[in-house]
Amino acid sequence: AGAKASFSIPFSTTKVAVGTVSATVQPDPSNVSLNRVPLTVATKANQVLGTDYQVSGTVLNSSQVPVSFVNVVGTFYDTSGNVVGAAHDVGDATLAPGVTATFNIILLEEARTVAKYTLAAEGQGVAPGS
């Protein structure tokens, strides 16, 4: 409650002028069945690749349960603190407790605007015996 989360809205063309976008998110507790487990970003490195901005590194499953569908989301900001983009990487392997996995996120065509970024990582808890 009260937290912020990244999201992206894909457009069908490469350049779209957007003034303002807002969204209201309302949870439906009767429809929540996923066990989300926060993960730790253990290492990270960034670089500019032409017009693209890349962030790669490792995430650590610091929980006590195995997780699948490891998702790392990068939110990218300009010098004024405005969001200029978001991108993510999803892994398909199950990650045991204490184990790391690599990620690679590329924000396309926005390298010139990125001043800083944040990362958030989570996985879906795997039930015992699954």
CSV table of N, CA, C and O in Angstrom, one decimal:
chain,number,residue,atom,x,y,z
A,1,ALA,N,0.8,-1.2,0.0
A,1,ALA,CA,0.0,0.0,0.0
A,1,ALA,C,0.9,1.2,0.0
A,1,ALA,O,1.9,1.3,0.7
A,2,GLY,N,0.5,2.2,-0.9
A,2,GLY,CA,1.3,3.4,-0.9
A,2,GLY,C,2.6,3.4,-1.7
A,2,GLY,O,3.3,4.4,-1.8
A,3,ALA,N,3.0,2.2,-2.2
A,3,ALA,CA,4.3,2.0,-2.8
A,3,ALA,C,4.1,2.4,-4.3
A,3,ALA,O,3.0,2.5,-4.8
A,4,LYS,N,5.3,2.6,-5.0
A,4,LYS,CA,5.3,2.9,-6.4
A,4,LYS,C,5.8,1.7,-7.1
A,4,LYS,O,6.7,1.0,-6.6
A,5,ALA,N,5.4,1.5,-8.3
A,5,ALA,CA,5.9,0.4,-9.2
A,5,ALA,C,6.0,0.8,-10.6
A,5,ALA,O,5.2,1.7,-11.1
A,6,SER,N,6.9,0.3,-11.3
A,6,SER,CA,7.1,0.6,-12.7
A,6,SER,C,6.1,-0.1,-13.6
A,6,SER,O,5.6,-1.1,-13.2
A,7,PHE,N,5.8,0.6,-14.7
A,7,PHE,CA,5.0,-0.1,-15.7
A,7,PHE,C,5.4,0.5,-17.0
A,7,PHE,O,6.0,1.6,-17.1
A,8,SER,N,5.0,-0.1,-18.1
A,8,SER,CA,5.2,0.4,-19.4
A,8,SER,C,4.0,0.3,-20.3
A,8,SER,O,3.2,-0.6,-20.1
A,9,ILE,N,3.9,1.2,-21.2
A,9,ILE,CA,2.7,1.2,-22.1
A,9,ILE,C,3.4,1.2,-23.5
A,9,ILE,O,3.9,2.2,-24.0
A,10,PRO,N,3.3,0.1,-24.2
A,10,PRO,CA,3.9,0.0,-25.5
A,10,PRO,C,3.0,0.7,-26.6
A,10,PRO,O,1.8,0.7,-26.5
A,11,PHE,N,3.7,1.4,-27.5
A,11,PHE,CA,3.0,2.1,-28.6
A,11,PHE,C,3.4,1.3,-29.9
A,11,PHE,O,4.4,0.7,-30.0
A,12,SER,N,2.5,1.4,-30.9
A,12,SER,CA,2.7,0.7,-32.2
A,12,SER,C,3.7,1.4,-33.1
A,12,SER,O,4.1,0.9,-34.1
A,13,THR,N,4.0,2.7,-32.8
A,13,THR,CA,5.0,3.4,-33.6
A,13,THR,C,6.2,3.8,-32.7
A,13,THR,O,6.2,3.7,-31.5
A,14,THR,N,7.3,4.2,-33.4
A,14,THR,CA,8.5,4.4,-32.6
A,14,THR,C,8.5,5.7,-31.9
A,14,THR,O,9.0,5.8,-30.8
A,15,LYS,N,7.8,6.8,-32.4
A,15,LYS,CA,7.8,8.0,-31.7
A,15,LYS,C,6.3,8.5,-31.5
A,15,LYS,O,5.6,8.6,-32.5
A,16,VAL,N,6.0,8.7,-30.3
A,16,VAL,CA,4.6,9.2,-30.0
A,16,VAL,C,4.7,10.3,-29.0
A,16,VAL,O,5.4,10.2,-27.9
A,17,ALA,N,4.1,11.4,-29.2
A,17,ALA,CA,4.0,12.5,-28.3
A,17,ALA,C,2.9,12.3,-27.3
A,17,ALA,O,1.8,12.2,-27.6
A,18,VAL,N,3.3,12.2,-26.0
A,18,VAL,CA,2.3,11.9,-24.9
A,18,VAL,C,2.5,13.0,-23.9
A,18,VAL,O,3.6,13.3,-23.4
A,19,GLY,N,1.4,13.7,-23.6
A,19,GLY,CA,1.4,14.7,-22.6
A,19,GLY,C,1.4,14.2,-21.2
A,19,GLY,O,2.4,14.4,-20.4
A,20,THR,N,0.4,13.4,-20.8
A,20,THR,CA,0.3,12.9,-19.5
A,20,THR,C,-0.4,11.5,-19.6
A,20,THR,O,-1.3,11.3,-20.3
A,21,VAL,N,0.1,10.6,-18.7
A,21,VAL,CA,-0.6,9.3,-18.6
A,21,VAL,C,-0.8,9.1,-17.1
A,21,VAL,O,0.1,9.3,-16.3
A,22,SER,N,-2.0,8.7,-16.7
A,22,SER,CA,-2.2,8.3,-15.3
A,22,SER,C,-2.9,7.0,-15.3
A,22,SER,O,-3.6,6.6,-16.2
A,23,ALA,N,-2.8,6.3,-14.2
A,23,ALA,CA,-3.5,5.1,-14.0
A,23,ALA,C,-3.8,4.9,-12.5
A,23,ALA,O,-3.1,5.3,-11.6
A,24,THR,N,-4.9,4.2,-12.3
A,24,THR,CA,-5.4,3.9,-10.9
A,24,THR,C,-5.4,2.4,-10.9
A,24,THR,O,-6.1,1.7,-11.7
A,25,VAL,N,-4.7,1.8,-9.9
A,25,VAL,CA,-4.7,0.3,-9.8
A,25,VAL,C,-5.5,-0.1,-8.5
A,25,VAL,O,-5.2,0.4,-7.4
A,26,GLN,N,-6.4,-0.9,-8.7
A,26,GLN,CA,-7.2,-1.4,-7.6
A,26,GLN,C,-7.0,-3.0,-7.6
A,26,GLN,O,-7.3,-3.6,-8.5
A,27,PRO,N,-6.6,-3.5,-6.4
A,27,PRO,CA,-6.4,-4.9,-6.3
A,27,PRO,C,-7.8,-5.6,-6.2
A,27,PRO,O,-8.8,-5.1,-5.7
A,28,ASP,N,-7.8,-6.9,-6.7
A,28,ASP,CA,-8.9,-7.7,-6.5
A,28,ASP,C,-8.5,-8.9,-5.7
A,28,ASP,O,-7.9,-9.9,-6.2
A,29,PRO,N,-8.6,-8.8,-4.4
A,29,PRO,CA,-8.0,-9.9,-3.5
A,29,PRO,C,-8.5,-11.3,-3.8
A,29,PRO,O,-7.9,-12.3,-3.6
A,30,SER,N,-9.7,-11.4,-4.4
A,30,SER,CA,-10.2,-12.7,-4.7
A,30,SER,C,-9.5,-13.3,-5.9
A,30,SER,O,-9.6,-14.5,-6.2
A,31,ASN,N,-8.7,-12.5,-6.6
A,31,ASN,CA,-8.1,-13.0,-7.8
A,31,ASN,C,-6.5,-13.1,-7.6
A,31,ASN,O,-5.8,-13.3,-8.6
A,32,VAL,N,-6.1,-12.9,-6.4
A,32,VAL,CA,-4.6,-12.9,-6.2
A,32,VAL,C,-4.2,-14.3,-5.7
A,32,VAL,O,-4.6,-14.7,-4.6
A,33,SER,N,-3.5,-15.0,-6.5
A,33,SER,CA,-3.1,-16.3,-6.1
A,33,SER,C,-1.6,-16.5,-6.3
A,33,SER,O,-1.1,-17.6,-5.9
A,34,LEU,N,-0.9,-15.6,-6.8
A,34,LEU,CA,0.6,-15.7,-7.0
A,34,LEU,C,1.3,-15.4,-5.7
A,34,LEU,O,1.0,-14.4,-5.0
A,35,ASN,N,2.3,-16.1,-5.4
A,35,ASN,CA,3.2,-15.9,-4.2
A,35,ASN,C,4.4,-15.2,-4.7
A,35,ASN,O,5.4,-15.8,-5.1
A,36,ARG,N,4.4,-13.8,-4.7
A,36,ARG,CA,5.5,-13.0,-5.1
A,36,ARG,C,6.6,-13.0,-4.0
A,36,ARG,O,6.3,-12.7,-2.8
A,37,VAL,N,7.8,-13.2,-4.4
A,37,VAL,CA,8.9,-13.2,-3.4
A,37,VAL,C,10.0,-12.2,-3.9
A,37,VAL,O,10.5,-12.3,-5.0
A,38,PRO,N,10.3,-11.2,-3.0
A,38,PRO,CA,11.3,-10.2,-3.4
A,38,PRO,C,12.7,-10.9,-3.5
A,38,PRO,O,13.0,-11.8,-2.7
A,39,LEU,N,13.4,-10.4,-4.5
A,39,LEU,CA,14.8,-10.9,-4.6
A,39,LEU,C,15.8,-9.8,-4.5
A,39,LEU,O,15.4,-8.6,-4.6
A,40,THR,N,17.0,-10.1,-4.3
A,40,THR,CA,18.1,-9.1,-4.1
A,40,THR,C,18.9,-8.9,-5.3
A,40,THR,O,19.4,-9.9,-5.9
A,41,VAL,N,19.1,-7.6,-5.8
A,41,VAL,CA,20.0,-7.4,-6.9
A,41,VAL,C,21.4,-7.4,-6.3
A,41,VAL,O,21.7,-6.5,-5.5
A,42,ALA,N,22.1,-8.4,-6.7
A,42,ALA,CA,23.5,-8.6,-6.1
A,42,ALA,C,24.5,-7.8,-6.8
A,42,ALA,O,25.4,-7.3,-6.1
A,43,THR,N,24.5,-7.8,-8.1
A,43,THR,CA,25.5,-7.0,-8.9
A,43,THR,C,24.7,-6.3,-10.0
A,43,THR,O,23.7,-6.8,-10.4
A,44,LYS,N,25.3,-5.2,-10.4
A,44,LYS,CA,24.7,-4.5,-11.6
A,44,LYS,C,25.8,-3.6,-12.2
A,44,LYS,O,26.7,-3.2,-11.6
A,45,ALA,N,25.6,-3.5,-13.5
A,45,ALA,CA,26.5,-2.7,-14.3
A,45,ALA,C,25.7,-2.1,-15.5
A,45,ALA,O,24.8,-2.8,-16.0
A,46,ASN,N,26.1,-0.9,-15.9
A,46,ASN,CA,25.3,-0.3,-17.0
A,46,ASN,C,26.3,0.2,-18.1
A,46,ASN,O,27.5,0.5,-17.8
A,47,GLN,N,25.8,0.3,-19.3
A,47,GLN,CA,26.6,0.8,-20.4
A,47,GLN,C,25.7,1.3,-21.5
A,47,GLN,O,24.5,0.9,-21.6
A,48,VAL,N,26.2,2.3,-22.3
A,48,VAL,CA,25.5,2.8,-23.4
A,48,VAL,C,25.9,1.9,-24.6
A,48,VAL,O,27.1,1.7,-24.8
A,49,LEU,N,24.9,1.5,-25.4
A,49,LEU,CA,25.2,0.7,-26.6
A,49,LEU,C,24.6,1.4,-27.8
A,49,LEU,O,23.4,1.2,-28.1
A,50,GLY,N,25.3,2.4,-28.3
A,50,GLY,CA,24.8,3.2,-29.4
A,50,GLY,C,23.7,4.1,-28.8
A,50,GLY,O,23.9,4.9,-28.0
A,51,THR,N,22.4,3.9,-29.3
A,51,THR,CA,21.3,4.7,-28.8
A,51,THR,C,20.6,3.9,-27.7
A,51,THR,O,19.6,4.5,-27.1
A,52,ASP,N,21.0,2.7,-27.3
A,52,ASP,CA,20.4,1.9,-26.3
A,52,ASP,C,21.1,2.0,-25.0
A,52,ASP,O,22.3,2.3,-25.0
A,53,TYR,N,20.4,1.7,-23.9
A,53,TYR,CA,21.0,1.7,-22.5
A,53,TYR,C,20.8,0.3,-22.0
A,53,TYR,O,19.7,-0.2,-21.9
A,54,GLN,N,21.9,-0.3,-21.5
A,54,GLN,CA,21.9,-1.7,-21.0
A,54,GLN,C,22.3,-1.7,-19.6
A,54,GLN,O,23.2,-1.0,-19.1
A,55,VAL,N,21.5,-2.5,-18.8
A,55,VAL,CA,21.9,-2.8,-17.4
A,55,VAL,C,21.9,-4.3,-17.3
A,55,VAL,O,20.9,-5.0,-17.7
A,56,SER,N,23.0,-4.9,-16.8
A,56,SER,CA,23.1,-6.3,-16.6
A,56,SER,C,23.6,-6.6,-15.2
A,56,SER,O,24.2,-5.7,-14.6
A,57,GLY,N,23.4,-7.8,-14.7
A,57,GLY,CA,23.9,-8.2,-13.4
A,57,GLY,C,23.4,-9.5,-13.0
A,57,GLY,O,23.0,-10.3,-13.8
A,58,THR,N,23.3,-9.6,-11.6
A,58,THR,CA,22.8,-10.9,-11.0
A,58,THR,C,21.8,-10.5,-9.9
A,58,THR,O,21.9,-9.5,-9.3
A,59,VAL,N,20.9,-11.4,-9.8
A,59,VAL,CA,19.9,-11.4,-8.7
A,59,VAL,C,20.2,-12.6,-7.8
A,59,VAL,O,20.5,-13.7,-8.3
A,60,LEU,N,19.9,-12.4,-6.5
A,60,LEU,CA,20.1,-13.5,-5.5
A,60,LEU,C,18.8,-13.8,-4.9
A,60,LEU,O,18.0,-12.9,-4.5
A,61,ASN,N,18.5,-15.1,-4.8
A,61,ASN,CA,17.3,-15.5,-4.1
A,61,ASN,C,17.7,-15.6,-2.6
A,61,ASN,O,18.2,-16.6,-2.2
A,62,SER,N,17.4,-14.5,-1.9
A,62,SER,CA,17.8,-14.5,-0.5
A,62,SER,C,16.6,-15.0,0.4
A,62,SER,O,16.7,-14.9,1.6
A,63,SER,N,15.6,-15.5,-0.2
A,63,SER,CA,14.5,-16.1,0.6
A,63,SER,C,14.8,-17.5,1.0
A,63,SER,O,15.8,-18.1,0.6
A,64,GLN,N,13.8,-18.1,1.6
A,64,GLN,CA,14.0,-19.5,2.0
A,64,GLN,C,13.2,-20.5,1.1
A,64,GLN,O,13.2,-21.7,1.4
A,65,VAL,N,12.6,-20.0,0.0
A,65,VAL,CA,11.8,-20.8,-0.9
A,65,VAL,C,12.4,-20.7,-2.3
A,65,VAL,O,12.9,-19.7,-2.7
A,66,PRO,N,12.3,-21.8,-3.1
A,66,PRO,CA,12.6,-21.6,-4.5
A,66,PRO,C,11.7,-20.7,-5.2
A,66,PRO,O,10.5,-20.6,-4.8
A,67,VAL,N,12.2,-20.0,-6.3
A,67,VAL,CA,11.3,-19.1,-7.0
A,67,VAL,C,11.5,-19.4,-8.5
A,67,VAL,O,12.5,-19.9,-9.0
A,68,SER,N,10.4,-19.2,-9.3
A,68,SER,CA,10.5,-19.3,-10.7
A,68,SER,C,10.1,-18.0,-11.3
A,68,SER,O,9.6,-17.1,-10.6
A,69,PHE,N,10.1,-17.8,-12.6
A,69,PHE,CA,9.8,-16.6,-13.3
A,69,PHE,C,10.4,-15.4,-12.7
A,69,PHE,O,9.7,-14.4,-12.3
A,70,VAL,N,11.7,-15.4,-12.5
A,70,VAL,CA,12.5,-14.3,-12.0
A,70,VAL,C,12.3,-13.1,-12.9
A,70,VAL,O,12.5,-13.2,-14.1
A,71,ASN,N,11.8,-12.0,-12.4
A,71,ASN,CA,11.5,-10.8,-13.1
A,71,ASN,C,12.3,-9.6,-12.6
A,71,ASN,O,12.2,-9.3,-11.4
A,72,VAL,N,13.1,-9.0,-13.4
A,72,VAL,CA,13.9,-7.8,-13.0
A,72,VAL,C,13.4,-6.7,-13.8
A,72,VAL,O,13.4,-6.7,-15.1
A,73,VAL,N,12.9,-5.6,-13.2
A,73,VAL,CA,12.4,-4.4,-13.9
A,73,VAL,C,13.3,-3.2,-13.6
A,73,VAL,O,13.7,-2.9,-12.5
A,74,GLY,N,13.7,-2.6,-14.7
A,74,GLY,CA,14.5,-1.4,-14.6
A,74,GLY,C,13.6,-0.2,-15.0
A,74,GLY,O,12.9,-0.2,-15.9
A,75,THR,N,13.7,0.9,-14.1
A,75,THR,CA,13.0,2.1,-14.4
A,75,THR,C,14.1,3.2,-14.6
A,75,THR,O,15.0,3.3,-13.8
A,76,PHE,N,14.0,3.9,-15.7
A,76,PHE,CA,15.0,4.8,-16.1
A,76,PHE,C,14.5,6.3,-16.0
A,76,PHE,O,13.4,6.6,-16.4
A,77,TYR,N,15.4,7.2,-15.5
A,77,TYR,CA,15.0,8.5,-15.2
A,77,TYR,C,16.0,9.5,-15.9
A,77,TYR,O,17.2,9.2,-16.1
A,78,ASP,N,15.5,10.7,-16.2
A,78,ASP,CA,16.3,11.8,-16.7
A,78,ASP,C,16.9,12.6,-15.6
A,78,ASP,O,16.7,12.3,-14.4
A,79,THR,N,17.6,13.7,-15.9
A,79,THR,CA,18.2,14.5,-14.9
A,79,THR,C,17.2,15.2,-14.0
A,79,THR,O,17.6,15.6,-12.8
A,80,SER,N,16.0,15.4,-14.4
A,80,SER,CA,14.9,16.0,-13.6
A,80,SER,C,14.2,15.0,-12.8
A,80,SER,O,13.2,15.4,-12.0
A,81,GLY,N,14.5,13.7,-12.9
A,81,GLY,CA,13.8,12.7,-12.1
A,81,GLY,C,12.5,12.2,-12.8
A,81,GLY,O,11.8,11.4,-12.2
A,82,ASN,N,12.3,12.5,-14.0
A,82,ASN,CA,11.2,12.0,-14.8
A,82,ASN,C,11.5,10.7,-15.4
A,82,ASN,O,12.6,10.4,-15.8
A,83,VAL,N,10.5,9.8,-15.4
A,83,VAL,CA,10.7,8.5,-16.0
A,83,VAL,C,10.8,8.6,-17.5
A,83,VAL,O,9.9,9.3,-18.1
A,84,VAL,N,11.8,8.1,-18.1
A,84,VAL,CA,12.0,8.1,-19.5
A,84,VAL,C,11.8,6.7,-20.2
A,84,VAL,O,11.7,6.6,-21.4
A,85,GLY,N,11.7,5.7,-19.3
A,85,GLY,CA,11.4,4.4,-19.9
A,85,GLY,C,11.5,3.3,-18.8
A,85,GLY,O,12.0,3.5,-17.7
A,86,ALA,N,11.0,2.1,-19.1
A,86,ALA,CA,11.0,1.0,-18.3
A,86,ALA,C,11.2,-0.3,-19.2
A,86,ALA,O,10.8,-0.3,-20.3
A,87,ALA,N,12.0,-1.2,-18.7
A,87,ALA,CA,12.2,-2.5,-19.4
A,87,ALA,C,12.4,-3.6,-18.4
A,87,ALA,O,12.7,-3.3,-17.2
A,88,HIS,N,12.3,-4.8,-18.8
A,88,HIS,CA,12.5,-5.9,-17.9
A,88,HIS,C,13.1,-7.1,-18.5
A,88,HIS,O,13.1,-7.2,-19.8
A,89,ASP,N,13.5,-8.1,-17.7
A,89,ASP,CA,14.0,-9.4,-18.1
A,89,ASP,C,13.4,-10.4,-17.3
A,89,ASP,O,13.4,-10.3,-16.0
A,90,VAL,N,12.8,-11.5,-17.9
A,90,VAL,CA,12.2,-12.5,-17.1
A,90,VAL,C,12.9,-13.8,-17.4
A,90,VAL,O,13.1,-14.2,-18.6
A,91,GLY,N,13.3,-14.5,-16.3
A,91,GLY,CA,14.0,-15.8,-16.5
A,91,GLY,C,13.0,-16.9,-16.3
A,91,GLY,O,12.0,-16.8,-15.7
A,92,ASP,N,13.3,-18.1,-16.9
A,92,ASP,CA,12.3,-19.2,-16.9
A,92,ASP,C,12.8,-20.4,-16.0
A,92,ASP,O,12.1,-21.3,-15.8
A,93,ALA,N,14.0,-20.3,-15.4
A,93,ALA,CA,14.5,-21.3,-14.6
A,93,ALA,C,14.1,-21.2,-13.2
A,93,ALA,O,13.8,-20.0,-12.7
A,94,THR,N,14.0,-22.2,-12.4
A,94,THR,CA,13.7,-22.2,-11.0
A,94,THR,C,15.0,-21.9,-10.2
A,94,THR,O,16.0,-22.4,-10.5
A,95,LEU,N,14.9,-20.9,-9.3
A,95,LEU,CA,16.1,-20.4,-8.6
A,95,LEU,C,16.0,-20.9,-7.1
A,95,LEU,O,15.1,-20.4,-6.4
A,96,ALA,N,16.9,-21.7,-6.7
A,96,ALA,CA,16.8,-22.2,-5.3
A,96,ALA,C,17.3,-21.2,-4.4
A,96,ALA,O,18.0,-20.2,-4.7
A,97,PRO,N,16.9,-21.3,-3.1
A,97,PRO,CA,17.4,-20.3,-2.1
A,97,PRO,C,18.9,-20.2,-2.1
A,97,PRO,O,19.6,-21.2,-2.2
A,98,GLY,N,19.5,-19.0,-2.0
A,98,GLY,CA,20.9,-18.8,-2.0
A,98,GLY,C,21.6,-18.8,-3.3
A,98,GLY,O,22.8,-18.6,-3.4
A,99,VAL,N,20.9,-19.0,-4.4
A,99,VAL,CA,21.4,-19.1,-5.7
A,99,VAL,C,21.2,-17.8,-6.5
A,99,VAL,O,20.2,-17.1,-6.3
A,100,THR,N,22.1,-17.5,-7.4
A,100,THR,CA,22.0,-16.3,-8.2
A,100,THR,C,21.7,-16.6,-9.7
A,100,THR,O,21.9,-17.8,-10.1
A,101,ALA,N,21.1,-15.6,-10.4
A,101,ALA,CA,20.8,-15.8,-11.8
A,101,ALA,C,21.2,-14.4,-12.4
A,101,ALA,O,21.2,-13.4,-11.8
A,102,THR,N,21.6,-14.5,-13.7
A,102,THR,CA,21.9,-13.3,-14.4
A,102,THR,C,20.7,-12.6,-15.1
A,102,THR,O,19.7,-13.3,-15.3
A,103,PHE,N,20.8,-11.3,-15.3
A,103,PHE,CA,19.7,-10.6,-16.0
A,103,PHE,C,20.4,-9.6,-17.0
A,103,PHE,O,21.6,-9.2,-16.8
A,104,ASN,N,19.7,-9.2,-18.0
A,104,ASN,CA,20.1,-8.3,-19.0
A,104,ASN,C,18.9,-7.5,-19.5
A,104,ASN,O,18.0,-8.0,-20.0
A,105,ILE,N,18.9,-6.2,-19.2
A,105,ILE,CA,17.8,-5.3,-19.6
A,105,ILE,C,18.4,-4.3,-20.6
A,105,ILE,O,19.4,-3.7,-20.3
A,106,ILE,N,17.6,-4.1,-21.6
A,106,ILE,CA,18.0,-3.1,-22.6
A,106,ILE,C,16.8,-2.1,-22.9
A,106,ILE,O,15.7,-2.5,-23.2
A,107,LEU,N,17.1,-0.8,-22.6
A,107,LEU,CA,16.1,0.2,-22.9
A,107,LEU,C,16.5,0.7,-24.3
A,107,LEU,O,17.5,1.3,-24.5
A,108,LEU,N,15.6,0.5,-25.2
A,108,LEU,CA,15.8,0.9,-26.6
A,108,LEU,C,15.7,2.4,-26.9
A,108,LEU,O,14.8,3.0,-26.5
A,109,GLU,N,16.7,2.9,-27.6
A,109,GLU,CA,16.7,4.2,-28.2
A,109,GLU,C,16.5,5.4,-27.2
A,109,GLU,O,16.1,6.5,-27.6
A,110,GLU,N,16.9,5.2,-25.9
A,110,GLU,CA,16.8,6.3,-25.0
A,110,GLU,C,18.1,6.6,-24.2
A,110,GLU,O,18.0,7.3,-23.2
A,111,ALA,N,19.2,6.1,-24.7
A,111,ALA,CA,20.4,6.2,-23.9
A,111,ALA,C,20.8,7.7,-23.6
A,111,ALA,O,21.2,8.0,-22.5
A,112,ARG,N,20.5,8.6,-24.5
A,112,ARG,CA,20.8,10.0,-24.4
A,112,ARG,C,20.1,10.7,-23.2
A,112,ARG,O,20.5,11.7,-22.7
A,113,THR,N,18.9,10.1,-22.9
A,113,THR,CA,18.1,10.7,-21.8
A,113,THR,C,18.3,10.1,-20.4
A,113,THR,O,17.8,10.7,-19.5
A,114,VAL,N,18.9,9.0,-20.3
A,114,VAL,CA,19.1,8.3,-19.0
A,114,VAL,C,20.1,9.0,-18.1
A,114,VAL,O,21.3,9.0,-18.5
A,115,ALA,N,19.7,9.4,-16.9
A,115,ALA,CA,20.7,9.9,-16.0
A,115,ALA,C,20.9,9.0,-14.8
A,115,ALA,O,21.9,8.9,-14.2
A,116,LYS,N,19.8,8.2,-14.5
A,116,LYS,CA,19.9,7.2,-13.4
A,116,LYS,C,18.8,6.1,-13.6
A,116,LYS,O,18.0,6.3,-14.5
A,117,TYR,N,18.9,5.1,-12.9
A,117,TYR,CA,17.9,4.0,-13.0
A,117,TYR,C,17.8,3.3,-11.6
A,117,TYR,O,18.6,3.4,-10.8
A,118,THR,N,16.7,2.6,-11.5
A,118,THR,CA,16.4,1.8,-10.3
A,118,THR,C,16.1,0.4,-10.8
A,118,THR,O,15.6,0.2,-11.9
A,119,LEU,N,16.3,-0.6,-10.0
A,119,LEU,CA,16.0,-2.0,-10.3
A,119,LEU,C,15.1,-2.6,-9.2
A,119,LEU,O,15.3,-2.3,-8.0
A,120,ALA,N,14.1,-3.4,-9.6
A,120,ALA,CA,13.3,-4.1,-8.7
A,120,ALA,C,13.3,-5.6,-9.2
A,120,ALA,O,13.2,-5.8,-10.4
A,121,ALA,N,13.4,-6.5,-8.3
A,121,ALA,CA,13.4,-8.0,-8.7
A,121,ALA,C,12.5,-8.8,-7.8
A,121,ALA,O,12.4,-8.6,-6.6
A,122,GLU,N,11.8,-9.7,-8.4
A,122,GLU,CA,11.0,-10.6,-7.7
A,122,GLU,C,10.8,-11.9,-8.5
A,122,GLU,O,11.2,-12.0,-9.6
A,123,GLY,N,10.3,-12.9,-7.8
A,123,GLY,CA,10.1,-14.2,-8.4
A,123,GLY,C,8.8,-14.8,-7.9
A,123,GLY,O,8.2,-14.2,-6.9
A,124,GLN,N,8.3,-15.8,-8.5
A,124,GLN,CA,7.1,-16.5,-8.0
A,124,GLN,C,7.5,-17.7,-7.1
A,124,GLN,O,8.2,-18.5,-7.6
A,125,GLY,N,7.1,-17.7,-5.9
A,125,GLY,CA,7.4,-18.7,-5.0
A,125,GLY,C,6.9,-20.1,-5.5
A,125,GLY,O,5.8,-20.2,-6.0
A,126,VAL,N,7.7,-21.1,-5.4
A,126,VAL,CA,7.4,-22.4,-5.9
A,126,VAL,C,6.9,-23.3,-4.6
A,126,VAL,O,7.7,-23.4,-3.7
A,127,ALA,N,5.7,-23.8,-4.7
A,127,ALA,CA,5.2,-24.6,-3.6
A,127,ALA,C,6.1,-25.9,-3.5
A,127,ALA,O,6.5,-26.5,-4.5
A,128,PRO,N,6.3,-26.4,-2.2
A,128,PRO,CA,7.0,-27.6,-2.0
A,128,PRO,C,6.4,-28.7,-2.8
A,128,PRO,O,5.2,-28.9,-2.8
A,129,GLY,N,7.2,-29.5,-3.4
A,129,GLY,CA,6.8,-30.7,-4.2
A,129,GLY,C,6.3,-30.4,-5.6
A,129,GLY,O,5.9,-31.2,-6.3
A,130,SER,N,6.5,-29.1,-6.0
A,130,SER,CA,6.0,-28.7,-7.4
A,130,SER,C,7.1,-29.0,-8.4
A,130,SER,O,8.2,-29.0,-8.1
